[in-house]
Short mmCIF file of C-alpha atoms in Angstrom, two decimals:
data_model
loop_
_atom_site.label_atom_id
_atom_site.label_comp_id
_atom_site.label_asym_id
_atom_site.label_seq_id
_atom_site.Cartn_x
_atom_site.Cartn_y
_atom_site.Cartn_z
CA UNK A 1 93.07 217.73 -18.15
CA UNK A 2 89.99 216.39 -19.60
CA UNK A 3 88.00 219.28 -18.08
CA UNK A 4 90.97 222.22 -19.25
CA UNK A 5 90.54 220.45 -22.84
CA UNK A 6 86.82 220.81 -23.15
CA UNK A 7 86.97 224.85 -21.89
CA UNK A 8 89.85 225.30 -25.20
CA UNK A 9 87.22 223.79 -27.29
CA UNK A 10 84.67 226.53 -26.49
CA UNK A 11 86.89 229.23 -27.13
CA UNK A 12 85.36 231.98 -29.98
CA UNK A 13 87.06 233.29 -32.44
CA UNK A 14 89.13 236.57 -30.89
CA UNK A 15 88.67 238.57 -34.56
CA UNK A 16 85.08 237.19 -35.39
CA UNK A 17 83.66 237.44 -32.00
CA UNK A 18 85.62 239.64 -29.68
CA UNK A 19 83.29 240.38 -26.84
CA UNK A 20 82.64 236.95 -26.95
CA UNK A 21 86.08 235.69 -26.31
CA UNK A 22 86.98 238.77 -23.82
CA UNK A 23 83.58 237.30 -21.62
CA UNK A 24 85.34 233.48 -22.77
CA UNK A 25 88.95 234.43 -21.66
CA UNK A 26 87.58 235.80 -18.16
CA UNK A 27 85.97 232.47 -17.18
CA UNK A 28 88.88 231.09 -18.75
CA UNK A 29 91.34 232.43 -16.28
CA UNK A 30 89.36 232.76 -13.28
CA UNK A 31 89.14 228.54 -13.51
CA UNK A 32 92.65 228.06 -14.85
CA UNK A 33 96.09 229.35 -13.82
CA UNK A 34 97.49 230.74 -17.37
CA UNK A 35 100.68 228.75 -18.25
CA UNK A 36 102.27 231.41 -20.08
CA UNK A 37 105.65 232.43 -20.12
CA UNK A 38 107.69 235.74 -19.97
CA UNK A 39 110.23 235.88 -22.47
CA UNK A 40 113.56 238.06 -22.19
CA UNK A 41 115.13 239.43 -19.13
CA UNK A 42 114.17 237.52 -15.31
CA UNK A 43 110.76 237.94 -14.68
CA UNK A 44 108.97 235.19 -11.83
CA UNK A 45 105.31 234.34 -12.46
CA UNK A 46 103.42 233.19 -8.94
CA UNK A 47 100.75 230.65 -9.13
CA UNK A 48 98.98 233.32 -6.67
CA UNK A 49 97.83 235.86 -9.43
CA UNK A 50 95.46 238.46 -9.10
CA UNK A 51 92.10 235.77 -9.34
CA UNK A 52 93.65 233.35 -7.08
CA UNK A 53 94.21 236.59 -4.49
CA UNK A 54 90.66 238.10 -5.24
CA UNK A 55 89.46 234.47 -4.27
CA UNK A 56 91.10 234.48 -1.30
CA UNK A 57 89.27 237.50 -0.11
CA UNK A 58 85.95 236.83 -1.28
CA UNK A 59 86.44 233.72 0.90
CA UNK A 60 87.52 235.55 4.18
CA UNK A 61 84.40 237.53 3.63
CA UNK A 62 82.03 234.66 3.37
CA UNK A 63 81.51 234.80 7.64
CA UNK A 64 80.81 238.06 7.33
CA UNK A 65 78.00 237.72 4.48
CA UNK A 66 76.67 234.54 6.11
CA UNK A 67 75.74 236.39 9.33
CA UNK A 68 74.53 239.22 7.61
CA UNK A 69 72.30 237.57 6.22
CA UNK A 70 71.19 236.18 9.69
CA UNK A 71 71.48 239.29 11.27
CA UNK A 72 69.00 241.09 8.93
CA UNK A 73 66.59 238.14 9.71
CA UNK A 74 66.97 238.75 13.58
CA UNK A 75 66.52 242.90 13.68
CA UNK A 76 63.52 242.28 11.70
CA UNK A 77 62.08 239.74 14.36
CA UNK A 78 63.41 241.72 17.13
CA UNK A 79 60.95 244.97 15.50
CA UNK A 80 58.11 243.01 15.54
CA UNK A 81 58.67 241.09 18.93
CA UNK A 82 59.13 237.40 17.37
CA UNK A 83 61.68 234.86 17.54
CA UNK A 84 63.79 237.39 19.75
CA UNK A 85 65.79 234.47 20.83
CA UNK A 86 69.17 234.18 18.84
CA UNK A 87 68.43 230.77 17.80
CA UNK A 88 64.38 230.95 17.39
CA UNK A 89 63.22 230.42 14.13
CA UNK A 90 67.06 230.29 11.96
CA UNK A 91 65.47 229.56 8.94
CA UNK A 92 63.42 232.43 8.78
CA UNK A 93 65.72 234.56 9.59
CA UNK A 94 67.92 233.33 7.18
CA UNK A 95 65.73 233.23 4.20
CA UNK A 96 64.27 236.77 5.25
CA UNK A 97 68.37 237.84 5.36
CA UNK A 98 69.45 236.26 1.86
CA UNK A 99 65.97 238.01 0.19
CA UNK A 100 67.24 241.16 1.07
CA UNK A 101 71.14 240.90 0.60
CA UNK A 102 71.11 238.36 -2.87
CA UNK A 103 69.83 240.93 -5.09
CA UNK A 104 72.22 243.50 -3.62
CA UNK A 105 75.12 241.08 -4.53
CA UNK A 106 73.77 240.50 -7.66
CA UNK A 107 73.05 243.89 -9.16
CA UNK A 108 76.88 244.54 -7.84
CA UNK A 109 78.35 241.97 -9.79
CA UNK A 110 76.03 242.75 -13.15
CA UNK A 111 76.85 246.27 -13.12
CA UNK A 112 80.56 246.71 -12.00
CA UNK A 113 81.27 243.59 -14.08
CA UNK A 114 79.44 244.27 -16.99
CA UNK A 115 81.20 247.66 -17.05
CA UNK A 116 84.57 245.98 -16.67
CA UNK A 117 83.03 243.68 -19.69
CA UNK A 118 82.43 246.36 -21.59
CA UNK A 119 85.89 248.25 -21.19
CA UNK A 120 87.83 245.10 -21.38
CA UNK A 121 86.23 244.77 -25.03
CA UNK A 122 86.69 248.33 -26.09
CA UNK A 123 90.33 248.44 -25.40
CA UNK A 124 91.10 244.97 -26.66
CA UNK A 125 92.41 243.17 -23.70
CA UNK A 126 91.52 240.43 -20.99
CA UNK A 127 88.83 241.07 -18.21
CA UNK A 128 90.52 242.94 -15.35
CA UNK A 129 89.02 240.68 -12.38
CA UNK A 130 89.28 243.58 -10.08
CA UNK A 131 85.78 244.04 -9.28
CA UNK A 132 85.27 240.48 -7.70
CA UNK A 133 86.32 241.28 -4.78
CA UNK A 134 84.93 245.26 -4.85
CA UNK A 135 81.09 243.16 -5.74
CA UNK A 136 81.75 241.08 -2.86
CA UNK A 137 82.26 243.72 -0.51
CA UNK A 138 79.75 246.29 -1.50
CA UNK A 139 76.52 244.55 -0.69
CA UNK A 140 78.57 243.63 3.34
CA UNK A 141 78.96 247.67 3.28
CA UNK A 142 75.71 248.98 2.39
CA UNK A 143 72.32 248.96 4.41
CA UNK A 144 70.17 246.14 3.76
CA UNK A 145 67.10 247.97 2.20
CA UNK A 146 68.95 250.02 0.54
CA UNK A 147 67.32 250.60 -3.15
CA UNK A 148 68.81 248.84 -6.17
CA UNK A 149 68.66 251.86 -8.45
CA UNK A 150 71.02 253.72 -6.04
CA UNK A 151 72.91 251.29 -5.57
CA UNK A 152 73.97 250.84 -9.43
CA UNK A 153 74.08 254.29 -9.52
CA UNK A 154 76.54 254.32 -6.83
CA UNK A 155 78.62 251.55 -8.85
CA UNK A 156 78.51 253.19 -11.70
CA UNK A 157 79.81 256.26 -10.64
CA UNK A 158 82.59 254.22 -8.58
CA UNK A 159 83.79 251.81 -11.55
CA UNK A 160 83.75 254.51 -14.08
CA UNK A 161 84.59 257.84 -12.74
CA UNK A 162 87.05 255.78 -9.53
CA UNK A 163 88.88 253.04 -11.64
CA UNK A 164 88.27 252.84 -15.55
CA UNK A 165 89.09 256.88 -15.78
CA UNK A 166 92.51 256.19 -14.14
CA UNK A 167 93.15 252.75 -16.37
CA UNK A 168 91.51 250.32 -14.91
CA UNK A 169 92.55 247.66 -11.78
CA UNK A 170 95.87 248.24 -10.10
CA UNK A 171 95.16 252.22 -11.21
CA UNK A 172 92.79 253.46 -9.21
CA UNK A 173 93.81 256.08 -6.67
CA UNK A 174 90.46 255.45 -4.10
CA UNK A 175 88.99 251.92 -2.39
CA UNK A 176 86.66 251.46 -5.44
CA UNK A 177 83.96 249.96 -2.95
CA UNK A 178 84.38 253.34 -0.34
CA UNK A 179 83.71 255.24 -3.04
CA UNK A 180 80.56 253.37 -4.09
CA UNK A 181 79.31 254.18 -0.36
CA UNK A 182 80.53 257.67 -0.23
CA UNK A 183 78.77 258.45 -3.47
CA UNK A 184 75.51 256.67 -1.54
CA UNK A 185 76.27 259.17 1.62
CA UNK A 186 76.96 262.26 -0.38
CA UNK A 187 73.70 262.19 -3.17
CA UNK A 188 71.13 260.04 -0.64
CA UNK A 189 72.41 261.07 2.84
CA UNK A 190 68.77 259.88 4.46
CA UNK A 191 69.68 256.33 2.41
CA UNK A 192 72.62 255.36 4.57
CA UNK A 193 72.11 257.28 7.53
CA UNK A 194 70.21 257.43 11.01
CA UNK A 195 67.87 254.85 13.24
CA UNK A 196 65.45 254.08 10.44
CA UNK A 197 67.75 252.47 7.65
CA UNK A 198 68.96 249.70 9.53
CA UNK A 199 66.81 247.73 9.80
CA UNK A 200 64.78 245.46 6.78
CA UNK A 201 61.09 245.00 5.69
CA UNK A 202 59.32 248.20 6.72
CA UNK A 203 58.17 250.94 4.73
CA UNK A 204 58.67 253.00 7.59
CA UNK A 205 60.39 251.91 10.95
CA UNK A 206 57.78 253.40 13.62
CA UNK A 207 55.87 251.74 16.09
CA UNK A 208 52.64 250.23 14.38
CA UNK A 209 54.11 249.78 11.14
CA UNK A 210 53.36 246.64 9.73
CA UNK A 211 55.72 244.00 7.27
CA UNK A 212 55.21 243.38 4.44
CA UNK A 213 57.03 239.63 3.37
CA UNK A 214 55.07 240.00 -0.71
CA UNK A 215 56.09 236.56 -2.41
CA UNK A 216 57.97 235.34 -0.13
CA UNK A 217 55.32 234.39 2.20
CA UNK A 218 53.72 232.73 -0.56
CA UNK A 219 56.71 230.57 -1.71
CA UNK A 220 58.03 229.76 1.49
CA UNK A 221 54.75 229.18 3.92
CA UNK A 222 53.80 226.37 2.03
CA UNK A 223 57.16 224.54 2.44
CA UNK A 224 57.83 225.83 5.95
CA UNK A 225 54.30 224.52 6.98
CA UNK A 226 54.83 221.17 5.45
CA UNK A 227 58.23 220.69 8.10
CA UNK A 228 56.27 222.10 10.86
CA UNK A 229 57.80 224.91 11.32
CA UNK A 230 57.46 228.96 12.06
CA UNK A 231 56.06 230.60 9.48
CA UNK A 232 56.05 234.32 8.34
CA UNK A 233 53.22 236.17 10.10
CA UNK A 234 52.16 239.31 7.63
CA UNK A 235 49.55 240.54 10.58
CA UNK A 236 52.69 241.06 12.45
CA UNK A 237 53.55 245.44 13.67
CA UNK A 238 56.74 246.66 14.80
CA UNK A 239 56.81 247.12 19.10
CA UNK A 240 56.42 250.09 20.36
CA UNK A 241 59.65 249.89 22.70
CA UNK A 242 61.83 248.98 19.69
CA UNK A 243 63.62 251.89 17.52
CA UNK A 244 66.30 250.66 15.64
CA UNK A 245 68.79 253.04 16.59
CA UNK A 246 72.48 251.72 16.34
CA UNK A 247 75.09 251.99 19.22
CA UNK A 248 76.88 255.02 17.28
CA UNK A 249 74.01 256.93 16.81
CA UNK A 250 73.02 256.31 20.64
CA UNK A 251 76.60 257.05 21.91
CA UNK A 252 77.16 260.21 19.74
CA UNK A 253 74.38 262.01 21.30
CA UNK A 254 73.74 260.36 24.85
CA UNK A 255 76.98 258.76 25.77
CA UNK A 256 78.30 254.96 26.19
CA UNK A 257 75.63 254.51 29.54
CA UNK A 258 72.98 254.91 27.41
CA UNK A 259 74.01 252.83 25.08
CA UNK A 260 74.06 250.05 27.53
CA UNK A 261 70.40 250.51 28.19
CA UNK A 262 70.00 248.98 24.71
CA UNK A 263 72.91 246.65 23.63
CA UNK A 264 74.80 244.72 26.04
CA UNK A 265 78.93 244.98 25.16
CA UNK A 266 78.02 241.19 24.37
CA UNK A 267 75.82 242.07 21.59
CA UNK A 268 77.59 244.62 20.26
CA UNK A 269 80.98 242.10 19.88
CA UNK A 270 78.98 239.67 18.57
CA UNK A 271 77.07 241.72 15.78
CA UNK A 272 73.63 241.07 16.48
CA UNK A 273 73.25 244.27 16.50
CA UNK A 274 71.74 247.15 13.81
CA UNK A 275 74.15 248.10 11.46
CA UNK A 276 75.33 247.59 7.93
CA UNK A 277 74.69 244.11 6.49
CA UNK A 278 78.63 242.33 6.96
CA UNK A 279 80.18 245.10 9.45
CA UNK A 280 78.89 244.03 13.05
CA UNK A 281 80.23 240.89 13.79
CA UNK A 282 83.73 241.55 14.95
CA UNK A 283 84.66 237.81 15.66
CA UNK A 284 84.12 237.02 12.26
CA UNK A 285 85.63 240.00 10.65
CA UNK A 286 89.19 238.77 13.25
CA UNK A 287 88.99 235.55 11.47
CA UNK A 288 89.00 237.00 8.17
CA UNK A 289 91.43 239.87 8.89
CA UNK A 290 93.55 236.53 10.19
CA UNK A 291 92.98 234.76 6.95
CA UNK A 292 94.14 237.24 4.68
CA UNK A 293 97.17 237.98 7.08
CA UNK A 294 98.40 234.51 7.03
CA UNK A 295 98.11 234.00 3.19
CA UNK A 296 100.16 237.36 2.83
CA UNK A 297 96.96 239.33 1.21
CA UNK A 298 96.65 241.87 4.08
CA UNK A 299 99.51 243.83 6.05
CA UNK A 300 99.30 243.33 9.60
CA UNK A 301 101.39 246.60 9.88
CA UNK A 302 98.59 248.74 8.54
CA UNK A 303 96.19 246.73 10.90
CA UNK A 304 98.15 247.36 13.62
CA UNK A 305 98.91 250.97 12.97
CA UNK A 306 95.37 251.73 12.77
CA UNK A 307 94.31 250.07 16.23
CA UNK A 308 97.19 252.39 17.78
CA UNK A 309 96.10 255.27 16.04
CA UNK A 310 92.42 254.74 16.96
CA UNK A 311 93.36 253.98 20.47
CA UNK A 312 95.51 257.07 21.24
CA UNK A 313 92.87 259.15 19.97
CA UNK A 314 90.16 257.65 21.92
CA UNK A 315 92.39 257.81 25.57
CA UNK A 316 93.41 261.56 24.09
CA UNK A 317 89.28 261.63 24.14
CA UNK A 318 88.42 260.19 27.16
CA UNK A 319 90.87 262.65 28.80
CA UNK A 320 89.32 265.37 27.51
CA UNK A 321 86.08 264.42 28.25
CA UNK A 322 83.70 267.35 26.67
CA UNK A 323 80.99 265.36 25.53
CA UNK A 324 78.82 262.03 26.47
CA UNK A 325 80.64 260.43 22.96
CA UNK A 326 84.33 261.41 24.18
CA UNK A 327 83.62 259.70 28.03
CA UNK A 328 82.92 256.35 25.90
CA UNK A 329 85.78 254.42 27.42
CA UNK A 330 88.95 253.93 24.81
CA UNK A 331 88.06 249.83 24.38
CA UNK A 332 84.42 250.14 23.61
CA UNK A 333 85.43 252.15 20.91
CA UNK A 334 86.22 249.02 18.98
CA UNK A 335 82.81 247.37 19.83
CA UNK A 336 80.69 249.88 17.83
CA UNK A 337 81.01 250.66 13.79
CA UNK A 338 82.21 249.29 11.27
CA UNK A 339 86.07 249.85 12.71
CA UNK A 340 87.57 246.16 12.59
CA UNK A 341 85.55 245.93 8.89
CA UNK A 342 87.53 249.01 7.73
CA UNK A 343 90.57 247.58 9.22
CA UNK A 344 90.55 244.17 7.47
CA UNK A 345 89.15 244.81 4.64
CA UNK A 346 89.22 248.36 3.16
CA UNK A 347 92.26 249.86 4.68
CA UNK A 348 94.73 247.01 3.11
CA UNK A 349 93.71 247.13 -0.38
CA UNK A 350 97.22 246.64 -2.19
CA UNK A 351 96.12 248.90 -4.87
CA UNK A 352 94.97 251.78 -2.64
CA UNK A 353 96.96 251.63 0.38
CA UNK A 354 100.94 252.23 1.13
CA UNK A 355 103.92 250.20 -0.51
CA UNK A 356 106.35 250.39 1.85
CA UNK A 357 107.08 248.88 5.22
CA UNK A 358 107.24 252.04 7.26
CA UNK A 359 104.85 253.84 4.96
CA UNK A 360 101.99 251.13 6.52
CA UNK A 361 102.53 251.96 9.96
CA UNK A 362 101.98 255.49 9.30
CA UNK A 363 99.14 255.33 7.01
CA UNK A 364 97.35 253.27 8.98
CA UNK A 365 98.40 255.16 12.26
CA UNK A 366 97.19 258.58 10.65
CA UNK A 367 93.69 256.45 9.28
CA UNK A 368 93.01 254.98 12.91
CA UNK A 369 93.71 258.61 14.55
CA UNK A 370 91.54 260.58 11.66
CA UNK A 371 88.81 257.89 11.53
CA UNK A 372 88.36 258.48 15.51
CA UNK A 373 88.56 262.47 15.19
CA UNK A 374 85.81 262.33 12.85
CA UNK A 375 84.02 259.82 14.33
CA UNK A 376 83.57 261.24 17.86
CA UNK A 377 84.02 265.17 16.54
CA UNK A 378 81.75 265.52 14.18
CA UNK A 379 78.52 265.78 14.77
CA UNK A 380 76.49 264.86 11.34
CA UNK A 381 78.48 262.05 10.64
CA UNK A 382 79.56 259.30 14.24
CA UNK A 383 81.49 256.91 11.63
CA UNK A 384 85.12 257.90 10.07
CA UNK A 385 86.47 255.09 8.60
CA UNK A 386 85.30 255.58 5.07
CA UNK A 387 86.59 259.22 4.90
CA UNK A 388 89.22 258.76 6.68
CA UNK A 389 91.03 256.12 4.35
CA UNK A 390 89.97 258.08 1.33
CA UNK A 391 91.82 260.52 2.48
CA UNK A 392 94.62 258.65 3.20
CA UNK A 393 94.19 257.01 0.04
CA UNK A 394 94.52 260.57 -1.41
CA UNK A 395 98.08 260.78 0.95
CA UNK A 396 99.44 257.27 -0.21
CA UNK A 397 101.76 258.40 -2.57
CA UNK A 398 103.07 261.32 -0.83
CA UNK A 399 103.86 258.86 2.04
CA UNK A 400 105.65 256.13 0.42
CA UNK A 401 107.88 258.91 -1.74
CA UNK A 402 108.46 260.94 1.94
CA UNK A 403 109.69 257.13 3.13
CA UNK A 404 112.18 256.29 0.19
CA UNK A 405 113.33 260.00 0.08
CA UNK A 406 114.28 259.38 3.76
CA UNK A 407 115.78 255.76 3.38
CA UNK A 408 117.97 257.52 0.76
CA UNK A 409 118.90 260.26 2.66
CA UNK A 410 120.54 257.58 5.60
CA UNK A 411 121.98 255.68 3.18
CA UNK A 412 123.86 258.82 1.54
CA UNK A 413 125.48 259.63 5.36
CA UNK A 414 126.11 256.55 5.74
CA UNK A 415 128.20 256.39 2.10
#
């Protein structure tokens, strides 16, 4: 009480100062439940509002982000031929990992939130928490060198153009964070795409190149030195034998044997693996998806219509069998890309995806089967998730109005 006192005491003047007290009543609300009450007619107020949900998700993708940030660490040691061991050296690769992915969460969270600052101002009403989670999965989406001008281009063009032109959170027709990345794809395509992007702290990833650690060799040496332990080496190269390529860019051109020449299945289900910074541990991303299931954030029907839709496509693929990609059996599917990511995360945003109970099983039947054509048919682009539930996005209404339409049509033969 003490503590709920002192924050009333701070609060600005709404007429004098109102940017002040719209930045005030955000912090406000994110640490307090609001007490208020609805008057007239039956309304129910849940002590799970929208921050208390967004929190919820932020902390099922907290494994995710941790071993990111490891993960980046070990590519970068596996390129130069140190510490290949998957427990050599954690605090340099951790360190190395949170350099590279803190100021990509940061400059999401200045730029989508000061834009929700400044439209929450402008229009007169509270900060529209929306973008907490969409800055906490952004950074787990993107490729860890990816440069910080693009990517608050890519937010702005997402938080403006995807949410604040259709109203603002609970409005927007597209996953507000897909649409960040798709902007990325579309405008830099060599940014997010093929062997060389992957992995961190190279100017260029070919054999010979050297690192280049800056200030972070300076600050951390010392300290590291003084514990006996590794240090960073700048005299270090990347290894001739290593290229960076990911499983999906192996498999879409030389098939799933190849792709065993490089990654065992064990790697690939465990994430340590190239890939974008929060999307290749699959374990983790379960326990997440499991998280948000249980506290009734995420529909398990959408999750499970996607697997099935994924899966049918794949065997439909394997039968077919007209390229190395389509003979990569059904399963191993799964263990490549960012599928069980999409799944968990993007594909059961309540704002984006279906309403209705049969409309989930179909949207994310039709997302699983699209994701899969696209992934396997197309030959410029061996991932489908992200256009794939854009475009079911797109569908969303069209599917929950086909679903009532038919619920009413029973009901009318059965009157």
């Amino acid at each position: 009480m003490g503590l709920l006192e002192f924050a009333k005491k701070l609060e600005p003047d709404k007429k004098k100062s109102p940017f002040l007290h719209t930045v005030y009543d955000g912090f406000f609300t994110f640490l307090f439940t609001p007490n208020t009450v609805t008057k007239g007619g039956v309304h129910v107020r849940d002590a799970m509002d929208l921050k208390r949900t967004m929190t919820f998700v932020v902390l099922a993708l907290m494994l995710p982000f941790v071993f990111g940030a490891y993960n980046i660490g070990q590519q970068h040691f596996m390129a130069i031929g140190q510490h290949t061991g998957y427990y050599e050296a954690l605090h340099l690769k951790l360190i190395f990992g949170l350099i590279k992915i803190i100021p990509i969460w940061v400059v999401s969270m200045v730029v989508g939130l000061g834009i929700e600052f400044y439209f929450a101002n402008r229009k007169g009403h509270g900060i529209e928490e929306g973008f907490l989670v969409t800055g906490a999965l952004i950074p787990l989406i993107m490729p860890p060198d990816i440069p910080l001008w693009i990517l608050t281009f890519s937010i702005v063009f997402a938080v403006i153009l995807g949410k604040e032109a259709f109203g603002g959170t609970g409005m927007n027709i597209w996953n507000i964070a897909l649409l960040s990345r798709v902007f990325v794809f579309f405008a830099y395509p060599t940014t997010i795409s093929g062997d060389t992007v992957w992995v961190a702290g190279f100017e260029h990833l070919t054999p010979g190149a050297a690192v280049d650690y800056g200030w972070a060799e300076h600050l951390f040496n010392g300290l590291f030195n003084a514990f006996g332990w590794s240090t960073f080496n700048d005299s270090a190269h990347i290894t001739d034998a290593f290229t960076g390529a990911t499983p999906l860019g192996i498999a879409a051109h030389a098939g799933w044997h190849e792709v065993t020449e490089v990654y065992s299945p064990s790697q690939m289900w465990w994430g340590v693996i190239p890939g974008s910074i929060g999307e290749t541990s699959k374990p983790l991303i379960l326990i997440g998806a499991l998280v948000l299931i249980i506290t009734g954030i995420a529909s398990w029907r959408i999750m499970a219509g996607m697997i099935l839709g994924a899966a049918l496509v794949a065997l439909g693929l394997n039968a077919w069998g007209a390229t190395p990609f389509m003979e990569v059996p059904w399963y191993y599917q799964f263990y490549m890309g960012s599928f069980f990511f999409a799944m968990a995360f993007m594909a059961t945003d309540p704002v984006t995806g279906s309403n209705t109970q049969r409309g989930k099983w179909i949207y994310g039947f039709l997302i699983g089967c699209i994701g899969m054509v696209i992934r396997v048919l197309n030959p410029a682009y061996p991932e489908g998730w992200m256009l794939a539930i854009l475009l079911l996005n797109t569908f969303v209404p069209l599917i929950d109005y086909l679903v009532v339409q038919s619920n009413i049509t029973k009901r009318l033969k059965r009157a």
